[in-house]
Short mmCIF file of C-alpha atoms and ligand atoms in Angstrom, two decimals:
data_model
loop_
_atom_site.label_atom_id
_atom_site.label_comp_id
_atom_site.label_asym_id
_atom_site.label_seq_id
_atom_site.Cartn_x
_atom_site.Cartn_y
_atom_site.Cartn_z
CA UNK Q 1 2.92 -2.13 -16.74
CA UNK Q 2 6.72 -0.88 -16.08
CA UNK Q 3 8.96 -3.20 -14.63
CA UNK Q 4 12.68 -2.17 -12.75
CA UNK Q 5 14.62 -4.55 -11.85
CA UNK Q 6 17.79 -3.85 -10.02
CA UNK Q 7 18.98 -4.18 -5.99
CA UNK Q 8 16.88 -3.53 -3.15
CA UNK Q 9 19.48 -0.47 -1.99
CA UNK Q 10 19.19 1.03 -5.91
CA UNK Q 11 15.26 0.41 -5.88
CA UNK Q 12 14.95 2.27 -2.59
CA UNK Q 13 16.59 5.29 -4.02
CA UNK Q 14 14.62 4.67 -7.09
CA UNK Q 15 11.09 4.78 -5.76
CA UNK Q 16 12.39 7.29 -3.07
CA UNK Q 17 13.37 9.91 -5.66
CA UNK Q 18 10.46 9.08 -7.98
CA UNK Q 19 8.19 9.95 -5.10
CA UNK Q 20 10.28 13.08 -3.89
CA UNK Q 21 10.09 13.88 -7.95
CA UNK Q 22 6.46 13.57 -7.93
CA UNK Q 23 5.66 16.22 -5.23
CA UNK Q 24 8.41 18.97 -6.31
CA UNK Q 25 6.28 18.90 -9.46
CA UNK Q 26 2.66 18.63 -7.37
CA UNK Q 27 3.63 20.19 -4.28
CA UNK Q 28 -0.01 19.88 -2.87
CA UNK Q 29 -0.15 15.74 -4.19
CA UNK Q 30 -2.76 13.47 -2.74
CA UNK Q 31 -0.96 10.31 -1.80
CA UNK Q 32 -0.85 6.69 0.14
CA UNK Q 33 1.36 4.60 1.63
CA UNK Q 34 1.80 1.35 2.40
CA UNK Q 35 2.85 -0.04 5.86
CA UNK Q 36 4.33 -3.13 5.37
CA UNK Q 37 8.44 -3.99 5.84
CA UNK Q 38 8.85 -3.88 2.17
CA UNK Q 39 8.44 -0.24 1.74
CA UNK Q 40 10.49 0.90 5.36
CA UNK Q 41 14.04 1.43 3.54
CA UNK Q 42 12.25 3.53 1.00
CA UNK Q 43 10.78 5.77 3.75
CA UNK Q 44 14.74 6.10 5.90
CA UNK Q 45 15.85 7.08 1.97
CA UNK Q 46 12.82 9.59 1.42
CA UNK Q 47 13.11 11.14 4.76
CA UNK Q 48 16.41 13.10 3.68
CA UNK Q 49 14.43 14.98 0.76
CA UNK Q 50 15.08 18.27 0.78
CA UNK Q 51 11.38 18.08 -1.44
CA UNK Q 52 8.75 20.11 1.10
CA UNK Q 53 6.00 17.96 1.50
CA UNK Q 54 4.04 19.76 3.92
CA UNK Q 55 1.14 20.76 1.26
CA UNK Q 56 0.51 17.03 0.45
CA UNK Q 57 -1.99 14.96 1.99
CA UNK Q 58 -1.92 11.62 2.46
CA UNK Q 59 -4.80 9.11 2.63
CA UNK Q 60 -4.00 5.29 5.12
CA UNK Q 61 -4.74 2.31 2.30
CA UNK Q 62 -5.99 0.19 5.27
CA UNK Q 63 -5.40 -0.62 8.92
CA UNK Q 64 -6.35 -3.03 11.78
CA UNK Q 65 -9.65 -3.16 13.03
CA UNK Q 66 -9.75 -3.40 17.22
CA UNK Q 67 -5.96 -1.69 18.15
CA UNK Q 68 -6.20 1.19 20.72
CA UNK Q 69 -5.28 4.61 18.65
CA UNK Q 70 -1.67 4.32 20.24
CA UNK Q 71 -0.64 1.43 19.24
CA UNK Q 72 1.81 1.69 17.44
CA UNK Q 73 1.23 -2.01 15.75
CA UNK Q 74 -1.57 0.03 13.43
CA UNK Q 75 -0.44 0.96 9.91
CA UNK Q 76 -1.61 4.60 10.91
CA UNK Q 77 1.08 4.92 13.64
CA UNK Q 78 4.04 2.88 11.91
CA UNK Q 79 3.64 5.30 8.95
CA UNK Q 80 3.34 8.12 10.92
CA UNK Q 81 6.52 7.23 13.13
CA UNK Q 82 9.08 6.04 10.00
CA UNK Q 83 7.69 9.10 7.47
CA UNK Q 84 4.91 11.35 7.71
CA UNK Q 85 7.16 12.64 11.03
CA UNK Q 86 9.94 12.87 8.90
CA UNK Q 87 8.84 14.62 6.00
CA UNK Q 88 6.38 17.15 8.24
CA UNK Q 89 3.01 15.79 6.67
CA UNK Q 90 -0.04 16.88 8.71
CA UNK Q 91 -2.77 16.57 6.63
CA UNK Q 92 -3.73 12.44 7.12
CA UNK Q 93 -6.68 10.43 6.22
CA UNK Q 94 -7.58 7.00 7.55
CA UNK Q 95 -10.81 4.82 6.93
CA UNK Q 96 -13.04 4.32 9.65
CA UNK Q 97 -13.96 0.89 10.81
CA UNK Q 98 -17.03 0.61 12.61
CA UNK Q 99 -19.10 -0.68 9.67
CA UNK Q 100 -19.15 -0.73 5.94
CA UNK Q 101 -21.56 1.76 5.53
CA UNK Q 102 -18.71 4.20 7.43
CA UNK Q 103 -15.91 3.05 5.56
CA UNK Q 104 -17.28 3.27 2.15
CA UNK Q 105 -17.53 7.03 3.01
CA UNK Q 106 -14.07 7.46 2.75
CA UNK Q 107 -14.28 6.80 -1.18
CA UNK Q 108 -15.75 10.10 -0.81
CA UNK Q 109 -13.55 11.56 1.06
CA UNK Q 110 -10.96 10.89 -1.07
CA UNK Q 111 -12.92 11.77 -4.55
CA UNK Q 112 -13.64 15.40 -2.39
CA UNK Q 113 -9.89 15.99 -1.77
CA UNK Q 114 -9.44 15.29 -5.71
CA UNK Q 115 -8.39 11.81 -5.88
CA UNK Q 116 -4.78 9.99 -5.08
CA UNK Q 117 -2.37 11.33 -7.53
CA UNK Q 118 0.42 8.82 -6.53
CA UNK Q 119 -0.24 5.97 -4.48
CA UNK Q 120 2.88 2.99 -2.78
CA UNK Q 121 1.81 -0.61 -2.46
CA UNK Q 122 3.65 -3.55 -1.24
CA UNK Q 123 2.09 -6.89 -1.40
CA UNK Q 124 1.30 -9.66 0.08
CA UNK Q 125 2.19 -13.33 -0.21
CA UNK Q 126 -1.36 -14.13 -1.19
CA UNK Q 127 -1.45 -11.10 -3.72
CA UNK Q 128 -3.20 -9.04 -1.53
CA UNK Q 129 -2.97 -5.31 -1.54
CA UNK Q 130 -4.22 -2.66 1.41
CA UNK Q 131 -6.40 -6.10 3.34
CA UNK Q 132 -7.87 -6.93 -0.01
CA UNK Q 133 -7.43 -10.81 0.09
CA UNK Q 134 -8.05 -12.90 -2.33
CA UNK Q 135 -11.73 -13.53 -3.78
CA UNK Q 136 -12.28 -9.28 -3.22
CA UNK Q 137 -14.19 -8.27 -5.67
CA UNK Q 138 -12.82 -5.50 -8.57
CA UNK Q 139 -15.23 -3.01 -7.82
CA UNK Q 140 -15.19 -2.86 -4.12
CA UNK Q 141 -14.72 0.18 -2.43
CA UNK Q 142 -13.34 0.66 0.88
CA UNK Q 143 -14.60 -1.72 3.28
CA UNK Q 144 -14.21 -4.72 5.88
CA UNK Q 145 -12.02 -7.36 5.27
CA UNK Q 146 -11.54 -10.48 7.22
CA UNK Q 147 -7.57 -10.85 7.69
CA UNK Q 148 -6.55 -14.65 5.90
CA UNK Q 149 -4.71 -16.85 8.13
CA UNK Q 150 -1.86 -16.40 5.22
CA UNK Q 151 -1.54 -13.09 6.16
CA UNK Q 152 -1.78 -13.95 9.93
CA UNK Q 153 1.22 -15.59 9.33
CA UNK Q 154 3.06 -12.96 7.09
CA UNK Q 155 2.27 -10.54 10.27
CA UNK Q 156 2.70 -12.61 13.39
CA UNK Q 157 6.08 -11.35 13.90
CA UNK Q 158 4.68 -7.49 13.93
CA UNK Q 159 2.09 -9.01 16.34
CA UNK Q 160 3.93 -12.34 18.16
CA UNK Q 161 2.20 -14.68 17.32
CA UNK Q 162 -0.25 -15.40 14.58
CA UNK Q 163 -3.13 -15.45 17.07
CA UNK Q 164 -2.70 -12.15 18.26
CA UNK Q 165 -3.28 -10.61 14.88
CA UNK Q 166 -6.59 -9.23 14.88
CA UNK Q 167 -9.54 -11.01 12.72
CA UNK Q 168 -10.28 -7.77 10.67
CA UNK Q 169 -9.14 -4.92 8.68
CA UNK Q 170 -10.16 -1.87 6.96
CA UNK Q 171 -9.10 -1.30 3.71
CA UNK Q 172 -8.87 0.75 0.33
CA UNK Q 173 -10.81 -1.52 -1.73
CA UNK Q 174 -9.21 -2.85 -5.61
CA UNK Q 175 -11.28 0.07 -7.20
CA UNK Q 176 -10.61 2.58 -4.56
CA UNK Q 177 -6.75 1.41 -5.25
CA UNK Q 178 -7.10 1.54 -9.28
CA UNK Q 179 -9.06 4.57 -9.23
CA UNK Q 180 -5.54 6.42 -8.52
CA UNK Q 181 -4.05 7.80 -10.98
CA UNK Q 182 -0.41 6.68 -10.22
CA UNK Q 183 0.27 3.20 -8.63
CA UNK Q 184 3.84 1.69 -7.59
CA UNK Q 185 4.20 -1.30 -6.27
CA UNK Q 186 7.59 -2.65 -4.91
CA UNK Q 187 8.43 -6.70 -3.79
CA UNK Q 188 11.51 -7.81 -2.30
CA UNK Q 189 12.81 -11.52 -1.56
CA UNK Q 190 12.35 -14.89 -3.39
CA UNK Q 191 9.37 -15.20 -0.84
CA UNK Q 192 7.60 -12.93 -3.38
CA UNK Q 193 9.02 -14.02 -6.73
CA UNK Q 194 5.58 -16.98 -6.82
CA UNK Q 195 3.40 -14.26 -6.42
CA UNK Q 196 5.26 -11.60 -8.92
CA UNK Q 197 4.74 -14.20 -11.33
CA UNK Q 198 0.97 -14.61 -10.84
CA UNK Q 199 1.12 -10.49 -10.48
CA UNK Q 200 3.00 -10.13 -14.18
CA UNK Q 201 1.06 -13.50 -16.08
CA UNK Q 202 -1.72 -14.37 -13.74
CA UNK Q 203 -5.46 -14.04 -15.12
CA UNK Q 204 -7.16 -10.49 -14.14
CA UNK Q 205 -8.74 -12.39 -11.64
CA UNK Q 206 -9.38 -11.78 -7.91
CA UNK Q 207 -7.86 -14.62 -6.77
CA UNK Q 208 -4.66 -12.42 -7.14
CA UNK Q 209 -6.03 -9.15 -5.97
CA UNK Q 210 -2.62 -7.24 -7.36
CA UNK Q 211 -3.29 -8.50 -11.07
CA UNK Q 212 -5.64 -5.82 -11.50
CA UNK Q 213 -3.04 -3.52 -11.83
CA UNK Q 214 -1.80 -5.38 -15.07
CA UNK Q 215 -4.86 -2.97 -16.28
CA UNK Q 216 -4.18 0.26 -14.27
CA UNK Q 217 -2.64 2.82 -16.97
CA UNK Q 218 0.41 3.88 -15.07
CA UNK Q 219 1.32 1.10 -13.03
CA UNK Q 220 5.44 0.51 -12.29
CA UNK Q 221 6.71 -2.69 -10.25
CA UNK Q 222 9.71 -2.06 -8.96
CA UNK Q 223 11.53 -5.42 -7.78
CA UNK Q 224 14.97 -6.88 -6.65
CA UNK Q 225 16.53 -9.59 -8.68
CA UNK Q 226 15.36 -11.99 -5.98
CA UNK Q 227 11.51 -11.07 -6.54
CA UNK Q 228 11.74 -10.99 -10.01
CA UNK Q 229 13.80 -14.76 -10.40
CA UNK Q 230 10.40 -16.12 -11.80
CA UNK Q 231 9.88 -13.57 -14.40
C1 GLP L 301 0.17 -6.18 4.74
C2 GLP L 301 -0.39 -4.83 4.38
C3 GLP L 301 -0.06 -4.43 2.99
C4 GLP L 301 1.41 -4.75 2.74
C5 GLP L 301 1.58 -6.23 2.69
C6 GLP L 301 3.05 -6.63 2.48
O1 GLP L 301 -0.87 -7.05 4.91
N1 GLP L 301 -1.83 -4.71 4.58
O2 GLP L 301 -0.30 -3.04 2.86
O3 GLP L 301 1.83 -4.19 1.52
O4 GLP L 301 1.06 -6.85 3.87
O5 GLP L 301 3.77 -6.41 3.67
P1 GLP L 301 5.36 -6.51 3.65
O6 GLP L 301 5.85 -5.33 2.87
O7 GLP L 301 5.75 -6.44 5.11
O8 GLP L 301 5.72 -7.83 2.99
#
């Protein structure tokens, strides 16, 4: 695990220019995003790339179940409004939701397109990463996940009001997520800097969901000094 420390501004140029690096080297690079706040200033700093990302392909880590296709609450529309628009990406995966049997077919998917050759996580305040919430299994692949009332709460603001975030998701699962060959993850805020801790020294255990990364072989955390005060 690589660790950068430094200011949210510097880290969004950071992880901005690593990404923009990573596709002028594999112009036709499999990758995923993740929708959350955290990653947004990233995105406004990537969209100015002069990098041609129109041969990548991009696969959703997870989404809402129950949100009409336009609304543009689901992770599928927020990324496709702040940066596949931007950057001219076409080619877009998402999981479907009506069962588990459905969405574990888009492990396949996903293995058929070659795997995810660079893949941006946030994370949540319960260690969760895509919808995988605590207690989720290592080897699950994509799947159902009931939405904790922890993250209720983390998106109620997206939603307002706690109880109009919807019960379920659809997510990557942790293997689907580890399988790829590149991970970042980036945290901002003191809010974070409990669960950073439990992310850099907690147990491999799936009570933090994000620790399996401490085994992923090229994993980088990116955080500001306020995320990383408790390591
Ligand atoms: C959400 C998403 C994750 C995201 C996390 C952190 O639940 N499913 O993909 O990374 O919460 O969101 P934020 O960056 O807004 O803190």
């Amino acid at each position: 695990m690589k660790i950068i420390v430094d200011s949210r501004e510097n880290i969004d140029k950071i992880v901005a220019d690593a990404v923009a690096e990573f596709v002028s080297e594999k112009p036709d690079a499999r990758l995923a995003f993740a929708a959350g706040n955290t990653t947004h200033g990233i995105y406004s700093e990537l969209s100015k790339t002069e990098v041609d990302f129109k041969n990548t392909e991009v696969f959703n880590i997870c989404d809402y179940i129950g949100l009409a296709a336009n609304d543009d609450k689901s992770c599928a529309n927020i990324l496709n409004s702040v940066l596949y628009s931007k950057l001219g990406i076409e080619k877009i995966h998402s999981p479907k939701s009506e069962n588990d049997e459905e969405a574990e077919k888009y492990d396949e998917e996903i293995a058929e397109a070659g795997g995810i050759d660079l893949m941006l996580l946030g994370i949540g305040l319960n260690g969760h990463i895509g919808f995988n919430e605590p207690a989720t299994l290592y080897d699950t692949r994509t799947h159902i996940a009931r939405i904790t009332d922890n993250t209720k709460r983390m998106k109620s603001e997206l939603f307002g009001g706690e109880e109009n975030v919807p019960e379920f998701g659809v997510t990557m699962g942790l293997k689907t997520i580890c399988n790829a060959k590149n991970v970042l993850l980036v945290a901002y805020g003191e809010e974070k800097a409990d669960i950073i801790h439990k992310l850099v020294y907690g147990k491999t255990s799936t009570y933090v969901p994000a620790a399996m990364l401490q085994m992923h072989m090229s994993f980088t955390l990116y955080l500001d000094e306020a995320a990383a005060s408790k390591i």
